[in-house]
XYZ file of C-alpha atoms in Angstrom:
568
model
C 6.849 -34.964 -10.736
C 6.351 -38.762 -9.782
C 2.896 -39.376 -8.336
C 4.320 -40.695 -5.093
C 3.594 -39.617 -1.535
C 6.467 -37.945 0.214
C 6.382 -37.202 4.019
C 7.919 -34.411 5.728
C 7.743 -32.756 9.134
C 5.894 -29.445 8.962
C 6.171 -27.506 12.176
C 2.748 -25.839 12.439
C 1.657 -24.618 15.803
C 4.222 -27.011 17.466
C 2.959 -30.129 15.838
C 4.185 -32.355 12.993
C 1.981 -32.996 9.889
C 2.302 -35.185 6.879
C 2.404 -33.245 3.621
C 1.709 -35.165 0.233
C 3.906 -34.001 -2.625
C 0.891 -33.384 -4.788
C -0.002 -30.580 -2.529
C 3.453 -29.131 -2.220
C 3.823 -29.264 -5.899
C 7.437 -30.318 -5.984
C 8.810 -26.786 -4.872
C 12.160 -26.322 -3.272
C 12.160 -26.608 0.598
C 13.150 -23.650 2.624
C 13.455 -23.348 6.461
C 10.903 -20.695 7.358
C 10.572 -18.695 10.549
C 7.883 -20.792 11.978
C 7.802 -23.949 9.645
C 9.168 -25.151 6.362
C 7.826 -22.959 3.551
C 8.587 -23.708 -0.107
C 9.378 -21.260 -2.900
C 7.407 -21.094 -6.026
C 10.113 -21.465 -8.639
C 7.934 -20.057 -11.486
C 6.863 -16.825 -9.705
C 10.291 -16.361 -8.154
C 12.427 -16.657 -11.344
C 10.001 -15.064 -13.725
C 9.698 -12.123 -11.426
C 13.408 -11.649 -11.348
C 13.748 -12.026 -14.998
C 10.925 -9.455 -15.779
C 12.753 -6.867 -13.443
C 16.129 -7.628 -15.089
C 14.579 -7.328 -18.570
C 13.123 -4.074 -17.894
C 15.610 -2.415 -15.590
C 18.814 -3.473 -17.517
C 17.965 -1.612 -20.665
C 16.897 1.561 -18.661
C 20.148 1.441 -16.944
C 22.144 1.063 -20.134
C 20.206 3.667 -22.166
C 18.252 5.747 -19.659
C 17.191 8.458 -22.021
C 15.608 6.140 -24.665
C 14.078 4.002 -21.910
C 12.566 6.908 -20.311
C 11.107 8.256 -23.543
C 9.614 4.940 -24.359
C 7.936 4.624 -20.917
C 6.739 8.154 -20.957
C 5.086 7.589 -24.300
C 3.210 4.502 -22.991
C 2.265 6.398 -19.791
C 0.881 9.273 -21.992
C -1.306 6.985 -23.786
C -2.743 5.345 -20.687
C -3.394 8.573 -18.871
C -4.424 10.365 -21.972
C -6.723 7.723 -23.565
C -7.777 5.692 -20.597
C -7.579 8.265 -17.620
C -11.298 8.102 -17.326
C -11.016 4.241 -16.543
C -8.723 5.020 -13.578
C -11.416 7.506 -12.104
C -14.311 5.330 -12.653
C -12.652 2.268 -11.188
C -11.567 4.193 -8.208
C -15.101 5.504 -7.624
C -16.703 2.058 -8.162
C -14.290 0.413 -5.546
C -15.296 3.226 -2.840
C -18.834 2.702 -3.617
C -18.664 -1.052 -3.260
C -16.951 -0.699 0.164
C -19.585 1.723 1.390
C -22.323 -0.734 0.410
C -20.441 -3.626 1.958
C -19.791 -1.921 5.247
C -23.567 -0.993 5.469
C -24.791 -4.505 4.557
C -25.121 -7.439 6.890
C -21.926 -8.809 5.331
C -20.141 -6.239 7.439
C -20.437 -8.388 10.558
C -18.498 -11.512 8.698
C -15.399 -12.310 10.772
C -11.996 -13.341 9.317
C -11.661 -16.591 10.856
C -13.837 -18.657 13.194
C -16.486 -17.148 15.368
C -14.267 -17.344 18.660
C -11.162 -16.152 16.955
C -9.556 -13.074 18.616
C -7.340 -10.355 16.912
C -3.857 -11.346 16.969
C -2.701 -7.690 17.543
C -4.184 -4.844 19.508
C -6.098 -2.267 17.488
C -3.503 0.246 17.893
C -0.613 -2.128 16.772
C -2.838 -3.231 13.788
C -3.473 0.240 12.781
C 0.204 1.225 13.256
C 1.437 -1.650 11.092
C -1.151 -0.942 8.367
C -0.305 2.753 8.313
C 3.353 2.319 8.295
C 3.336 -0.479 5.668
C 0.877 1.283 3.422
C 2.028 4.786 3.654
C 5.582 4.633 4.877
C 7.728 7.783 4.562
C 5.536 8.999 1.693
C 3.278 10.869 3.885
C 6.221 12.694 5.576
C 7.605 13.579 2.276
C 4.464 14.867 0.500
C 2.805 15.987 3.820
C 5.222 18.961 3.870
C 5.236 20.151 0.270
C 2.384 18.751 -1.864
C 0.385 21.800 -1.279
C 3.097 23.826 -3.070
C 2.444 22.220 -6.337
C -1.264 22.978 -6.318
C -0.459 26.576 -5.077
C 1.815 27.199 -8.000
C -0.298 25.255 -10.673
C -3.792 25.169 -9.370
C -6.707 23.213 -11.052
C -10.034 24.498 -12.470
C -8.409 27.584 -14.083
C -7.599 29.415 -10.894
C -4.885 32.092 -10.672
C -1.575 30.677 -9.263
C -0.921 32.057 -5.816
C -4.446 33.374 -5.364
C -6.588 33.037 -2.247
C -8.725 30.309 -4.107
C -5.530 28.410 -4.993
C -4.433 28.391 -1.344
C -7.744 26.972 -0.283
C -7.728 24.320 -2.802
C -3.972 23.638 -2.426
C -4.924 22.541 1.325
C -7.813 20.434 0.096
C -6.516 18.324 -2.753
C -3.886 16.486 -0.616
C -6.921 15.304 1.610
C -8.575 13.932 -1.519
C -5.567 12.274 -2.840
C -4.712 10.528 0.410
C -8.250 10.059 1.646
C -11.111 7.726 1.351
C -10.706 6.658 -2.297
C -7.021 5.930 -1.912
C -7.459 3.701 1.109
C -10.538 2.156 -0.506
C -8.101 0.900 -3.273
C -5.953 -0.523 -0.557
C -8.875 -2.012 1.219
C -10.413 -4.069 -1.524
C -7.651 -6.677 -2.037
C -7.085 -6.794 1.736
C -10.834 -7.999 2.280
C -10.699 -10.546 -0.387
C -7.316 -12.033 0.609
C -8.314 -11.975 4.330
C -11.360 -13.779 3.533
C -9.837 -16.445 1.370
C -7.087 -17.113 3.815
C -8.689 -17.010 7.103
C -12.336 -18.056 6.201
C -11.845 -20.366 3.094
C -8.538 -21.635 4.581
C -6.574 -21.238 1.419
C -3.080 -22.510 1.995
C -1.148 -19.908 -0.023
C -1.320 -16.010 0.385
C -1.141 -14.688 -3.122
C -3.064 -12.137 -5.291
C -4.160 -14.903 -7.662
C -5.907 -16.662 -4.699
C -8.227 -13.659 -4.444
C -9.386 -14.352 -8.054
C -10.304 -17.871 -7.443
C -14.006 -17.182 -7.250
C -13.860 -16.247 -11.007
C -10.806 -18.081 -12.405
C -11.079 -21.136 -10.236
C -8.170 -23.644 -10.648
C -6.515 -21.626 -13.233
C -5.114 -19.624 -10.251
C -2.712 -22.626 -9.801
C -1.774 -22.425 -13.626
C -0.102 -19.953 -15.876
C -2.848 -17.327 -15.346
C -2.344 -17.239 -11.584
C 1.454 -17.124 -12.071
C 1.157 -14.167 -14.481
C -0.899 -12.362 -11.873
C 1.593 -12.966 -9.095
C 4.522 -12.014 -11.330
C 2.846 -8.698 -12.239
C 2.266 -7.963 -8.553
C 5.981 -8.531 -7.480
C 7.019 -6.589 -10.581
C 4.718 -3.662 -9.787
C 5.854 -3.689 -6.041
C 9.496 -3.531 -7.086
C 8.740 -0.318 -8.850
C 6.533 1.157 -6.070
C 8.672 0.466 -3.154
C 11.917 1.044 -5.074
C 10.623 4.524 -5.951
C 9.699 5.233 -2.254
C 13.227 4.437 -1.299
C 14.590 6.594 -4.047
C 12.388 9.605 -3.148
C 13.279 9.506 0.490
C 17.008 8.826 0.460
C 17.744 12.404 -0.574
C 15.454 13.708 2.298
C 17.324 11.758 4.946
C 20.691 12.688 3.319
C 19.977 16.331 3.276
C 18.611 16.196 6.747
C 21.721 14.465 8.038
C 23.949 16.967 6.161
C 21.931 19.883 7.736
C 22.371 18.335 11.234
C 25.827 17.153 11.010
C 29.147 17.964 9.293
C 28.612 15.172 6.759
C 28.440 16.363 3.086
C 25.787 15.468 0.720
C 26.791 12.977 -1.951
C 26.854 9.329 -3.186
C 28.864 8.019 -0.021
C 26.126 9.462 2.349
C 23.290 8.032 0.262
C 24.881 4.722 0.389
C 25.312 4.997 4.170
C 21.419 5.855 4.423
C 20.486 2.660 2.468
C 22.964 0.641 4.705
C 21.206 1.938 7.786
C 17.763 0.986 6.281
C 19.137 -2.428 5.386
C 20.283 -3.110 8.918
C 16.807 -1.919 10.329
C 14.708 -4.027 8.207
C 17.144 -6.882 8.453
C 16.731 -6.854 12.197
C 13.120 -6.522 11.768
C 12.892 -9.532 9.508
C 15.014 -11.649 11.884
C 12.731 -10.886 14.818
C 9.574 -11.475 12.864
C 6.156 -9.810 12.864
C 5.535 -9.800 16.564
C 8.866 -8.570 17.861
C 10.223 -6.870 14.756
C 7.633 -5.033 12.631
C 5.182 -4.461 15.465
C 7.778 -2.830 17.520
C 9.042 -0.568 14.729
C 5.557 0.342 13.821
C 4.441 1.092 17.474
C 7.620 3.027 17.969
C 7.173 5.228 14.911
C 3.509 5.959 15.585
C 4.156 7.151 19.194
C 7.063 9.247 17.831
C 4.920 10.768 15.078
C 2.342 11.536 17.729
C 4.903 13.289 19.766
C 6.140 15.310 16.861
C 2.595 16.151 15.781
C 1.667 17.308 19.313
C 4.738 19.703 19.454
C 3.917 21.128 16.028
C 0.309 21.633 16.993
C 1.294 23.740 20.086
C 4.491 25.444 18.818
C 3.280 26.119 15.298
C 0.528 28.272 13.859
C -2.162 26.331 15.785
C -5.292 28.274 14.920
C -4.329 28.608 11.180
C -3.751 24.904 10.953
C -7.089 23.980 12.416
C -8.967 26.724 10.587
C -7.500 25.524 7.317
C -8.189 21.938 7.909
C -11.758 22.787 8.772
C -12.094 24.901 5.548
C -10.441 22.130 3.592
C -12.855 19.421 4.935
C -15.772 21.397 3.952
C -14.492 22.054 0.518
C -13.763 18.275 0.103
C -17.178 17.108 1.254
C -19.044 19.684 -0.915
C -17.027 18.906 -3.952
C -15.992 15.223 -3.580
C -18.006 14.119 -6.586
C -16.519 16.792 -8.907
C -12.995 16.032 -7.794
C -13.525 12.321 -8.330
C -14.612 12.840 -12.014
C -12.752 16.005 -12.887
C -10.977 15.619 -16.332
C -10.948 19.223 -17.719
C -11.441 17.993 -21.274
C -12.249 21.569 -22.459
C -9.523 23.453 -20.717
C -7.004 20.664 -21.078
C -4.913 21.823 -18.221
C -3.566 18.186 -17.647
C -4.043 18.663 -13.849
C -5.972 15.495 -13.444
C -3.468 13.451 -15.460
C -0.506 14.741 -13.570
C -2.045 14.244 -10.204
C -5.306 12.345 -9.608
C -4.833 9.700 -12.279
C -1.252 9.464 -11.338
C -2.102 9.003 -7.679
C -4.890 6.476 -8.359
C -2.355 4.589 -10.456
C 0.230 4.732 -7.792
C -2.326 3.413 -5.074
C -3.490 0.644 -7.513
C 0.213 -0.509 -7.964
C 0.601 -0.621 -4.179
C -2.857 -2.068 -3.367
C -2.024 -5.789 -3.830
C 0.977 -5.453 -1.485
C -0.983 -3.694 1.201
C -3.687 -6.163 0.776
C -1.412 -9.157 1.308
C 0.193 -7.716 4.298
C -3.090 -6.538 5.853
C -4.715 -9.902 5.176
C -1.971 -11.725 7.122
C -2.251 -9.675 10.245
C -6.112 -9.394 10.321
C -7.416 -12.566 11.762
C -10.146 -12.079 14.105
C -11.192 -8.713 12.489
C -14.569 -8.182 10.823
C -15.196 -6.831 7.299
C -16.756 -3.625 8.715
C -13.953 -3.236 11.195
C -11.381 -3.585 8.418
C -13.243 -0.965 6.130
C -13.539 1.533 9.061
C -9.945 0.942 10.134
C -8.470 1.488 6.704
C -10.769 4.008 5.051
C -11.491 6.191 8.072
C -8.627 5.808 10.423
C -6.114 5.641 7.586
C -7.527 8.740 6.043
C -7.505 10.491 9.379
C -3.859 9.649 9.827
C -2.882 11.163 6.464
C -5.036 14.133 7.071
C -3.377 14.783 10.359
C -0.054 14.879 8.648
C -1.167 17.447 6.051
C -2.931 19.606 8.619
C 0.233 19.923 10.782
C 3.072 19.679 8.193
C 1.392 21.090 5.030
C -0.652 23.833 6.629
C 2.514 25.005 8.405
C 4.295 25.513 5.164
C 1.240 27.271 3.762
C 1.155 29.678 6.697
C 4.844 30.551 6.011
C 4.044 31.108 2.326
C 0.971 33.405 2.751
C 2.509 35.466 5.744
C 5.741 36.051 3.648
C 7.826 34.419 6.370
C 9.439 31.648 4.141
C 8.782 31.455 0.384
C 8.155 27.744 0.418
C 6.387 27.523 -2.799
C 9.193 29.437 -4.786
C 11.811 27.268 -3.013
C 9.996 24.061 -4.155
C 9.841 25.402 -7.721
C 13.261 26.556 -8.001
C 15.416 24.287 -5.708
C 13.305 21.097 -5.424
C 11.228 19.286 -2.989
C 13.962 18.403 -0.475
C 14.960 22.114 -0.005
C 11.265 23.057 0.511
C 11.023 20.433 3.278
C 14.295 21.556 4.946
C 13.113 25.216 4.927
C 9.701 24.382 6.443
C 11.045 22.177 9.260
C 13.996 24.338 10.273
C 11.831 27.509 10.583
C 9.641 25.856 13.183
C 10.542 26.514 16.952
C 13.458 24.075 17.987
C 13.951 23.474 14.206
C 17.004 21.403 14.654
C 15.107 19.048 17.117
C 12.169 18.893 14.854
C 14.236 17.997 11.810
C 16.092 15.255 13.744
C 12.823 13.656 14.819
C 11.514 14.058 11.293
C 14.536 12.171 9.705
C 14.260 9.407 12.336
C 10.605 9.136 11.343
C 11.303 8.770 7.760
C 14.147 6.181 8.352
C 11.881 3.995 10.419
C 8.745 4.498 8.352
C 10.501 3.294 5.320
C 12.252 0.470 7.187
C 8.771 -0.906 7.956
C 7.657 -0.329 4.366
C 10.635 -2.301 2.952
C 10.132 -5.027 5.645
C 6.465 -5.418 4.857
C 7.116 -5.206 1.017
C 9.796 -8.032 1.341
C 7.462 -9.973 3.607
C 4.534 -9.992 1.087
C 6.874 -10.505 -1.991
C 8.356 -13.600 -0.302
C 4.823 -14.735 0.581
C 3.690 -14.519 -3.021
C 6.809 -16.435 -4.377
C 6.175 -19.217 -1.704
C 4.343 -22.358 -2.725
C 2.646 -23.122 0.645
C 2.026 -20.951 3.600
C 0.893 -23.339 6.402
C -1.212 -21.978 9.264
C 1.037 -19.929 11.529
C 3.990 -19.925 9.294
C 6.086 -17.103 7.591
C 8.159 -16.940 4.599
C 11.738 -18.001 5.114
C 14.087 -15.303 6.708
C 16.495 -15.497 3.826
C 13.684 -15.272 1.249
C 12.408 -12.079 2.886
C 15.916 -10.488 3.252
C 16.589 -11.450 -0.430
C 13.638 -9.411 -1.766
C 14.541 -6.516 0.562
C 18.025 -6.361 -0.877
C 16.430 -6.539 -4.367
C 14.489 -3.586 -3.559
C 17.301 -1.601 -2.134
C 19.653 -2.563 -4.876
C 17.378 -1.745 -7.706
C 16.457 1.681 -6.271
C 20.055 2.496 -5.461
C 21.292 1.669 -8.841
C 18.773 3.462 -10.725
C 19.141 6.567 -8.681
C 22.532 7.037 -10.134
C 21.891 6.273 -13.792
C 18.893 8.500 -14.073
C 16.399 5.677 -14.386
C 14.390 6.020 -11.166
C 11.968 8.375 -12.696
C 11.501 5.657 -15.457
C 10.884 2.953 -12.977
C 8.291 5.228 -11.147
C 6.407 5.685 -14.478
C 6.742 1.934 -14.971
C 4.919 1.282 -11.737
C 2.074 3.507 -12.957
C 1.963 1.532 -16.243
C 1.850 -1.723 -14.321
C -1.212 -0.424 -12.641
C -3.191 -0.592 -15.805
C -3.434 -4.296 -15.993
C -4.018 -4.452 -12.259
C -7.289 -2.549 -12.645
C -8.660 -5.480 -14.427
C -7.142 -7.958 -11.942
C -8.619 -5.930 -9.063
C -11.988 -5.985 -10.954
C -11.794 -9.763 -10.867
C -10.962 -9.746 -7.185
C -14.073 -7.642 -6.486
C -16.424 -10.128 -8.352
C -14.702 -13.063 -6.676
C -15.069 -11.800 -3.237
C -18.715 -10.880 -3.774
C -19.353 -14.315 -5.092
C -17.890 -15.897 -2.107
C -19.779 -13.868 0.378
C -23.063 -14.652 -1.539
C -22.385 -18.380 -1.779
C -21.290 -18.587 1.922
C -23.781 -16.189 3.642
C -26.712 -15.814 1.202
C -28.087 -12.490 -0.349
C -27.058 -9.375 1.225
C -30.713 -8.801 2.196
C -32.147 -12.071 3.547
C -35.626 -13.009 2.441
C -36.640 -13.706 6.074
C -35.655 -12.221 9.436
C -33.741 -14.825 11.311
C -35.149 -16.067 14.653
C -32.050 -14.611 16.536
C -30.999 -11.395 14.786
C -27.951 -11.279 16.933
C -26.574 -14.224 15.054
C -27.106 -12.518 11.723
C -23.907 -12.648 9.564
C -22.144 -14.929 11.979
C -19.877 -17.416 10.194
C -20.515 -21.176 11.042
C -17.513 -23.306 11.838
C -16.213 -24.663 8.738
C -16.834 -28.318 8.078
C -13.336 -28.894 6.666
C -10.090 -27.093 5.645
C -11.278 -27.139 1.986
C -14.190 -24.769 1.192
C -16.987 -25.980 -1.226
C -16.546 -24.713 -4.894
C -18.741 -22.094 -6.524
C -18.764 -22.897 -10.120
C -15.230 -24.052 -10.237
C -12.999 -25.674 -7.725
C -11.637 -23.260 -5.151
C -9.641 -25.802 -3.210
C -5.811 -25.383 -2.597
C -3.857 -27.270 -5.341
């Protein structure tokens, strides 16, 4: 690239700015939603190539591809399962310490910055982006798996198995899972809103350790792995939930289950997230998220009143007690003597799934969290996020468990013999006004996944962009492109038998991300210590009320730690 200065107009906050080519890196210009945003050719094309290299062989020879991936997965969960457990506990412990320290008061932005979104809208967008339709799917029937095949040597279908079947979902969707989401969100929000990094990529959160290598091949590798993992994670979510919506529509209408109906469902989703992309964050994703949360509240209130209310509340209370008493044991349970494989099949699988999703959630949450504090983000994600998941399991899962133990509907047997979707339909249709409940449930799943795909496409486009000027978004076509990639990959793999292989692959991808997120943690801590001093100051400040306040930055480029942290 010639070392000459090019001048272009960047519409940032309504003003024109001069941008030298050495900063822009010679990337291709794209018209963004609120400015001109440039793609990173290396991240863009290498990500597409990696997805094609892995997916095409799986589509051509699904059985052999699946066997190979399952073999790698078996090695990782069997030989390195302990690493997933220790890492998850370490992240959760770090966040507890961080929230209790004086660093918790640090704000993402300048001292006078206000949050861009209301707290309810902010939490709604996080919840719908991070969880999507997964909580609707597993919230109804996850307990059935633990009831049929319980941990710790319990007898299947026993009273003890029933108690733990209602407890383990709270653990797998609780503090630890949301802690894995929260770590990259904190680091990325800090580097973007406080240190004024021009890009918003996972590699940027590693700059405190790898320095300017974030702009080289190492940073590109981190970002390519992120996009690749997200294609598998989000694509699997789509593949799991298409049958739920299709079966729901077939139950409610004269339509027949099959490929045409599945394709129609994917088209509906494409239209929804396409409209959301066109409208942008404020009008599109925010409105979808707000609508879905209020609709979920309405459905939850109805189930709470019309369902087995006392049983649901009693079971949740009992489950919360079991969880609090056994949290440490559940966090480290591997059953090396009994060899049941429960931990490999569930907890390690879940931690790998959350790790594969964590960079995506972190990037999206960082973008929408200007004006929030570190403590506020930890509380919002780990506490409020867990509470939202627990509410779903309390209302949906405990209703199914009630039907099972009262011999009203054999939900556990239906799940074991006919599959997950049949168990979901049986639970919902046996509620009062079952047809109405199922209609609302299907609508929730559709919109939940539309917001997940929208936010996934947004963050993938952001990672594959060279520059993200203040107040700008990735180009609309760029976001739509990645959304179509997600929908296309999942739809094709659904019909060649490769979806399960791609799901397995996303868990395998989480293994290197453990080390990347470890670098993110160290990098974030170094920045906090360099910018705000030790966690425990040597002397009490004259004005304690100002403790932890961020001074206004002297320039857009932060001072380096040991290596340069400036943008390009």
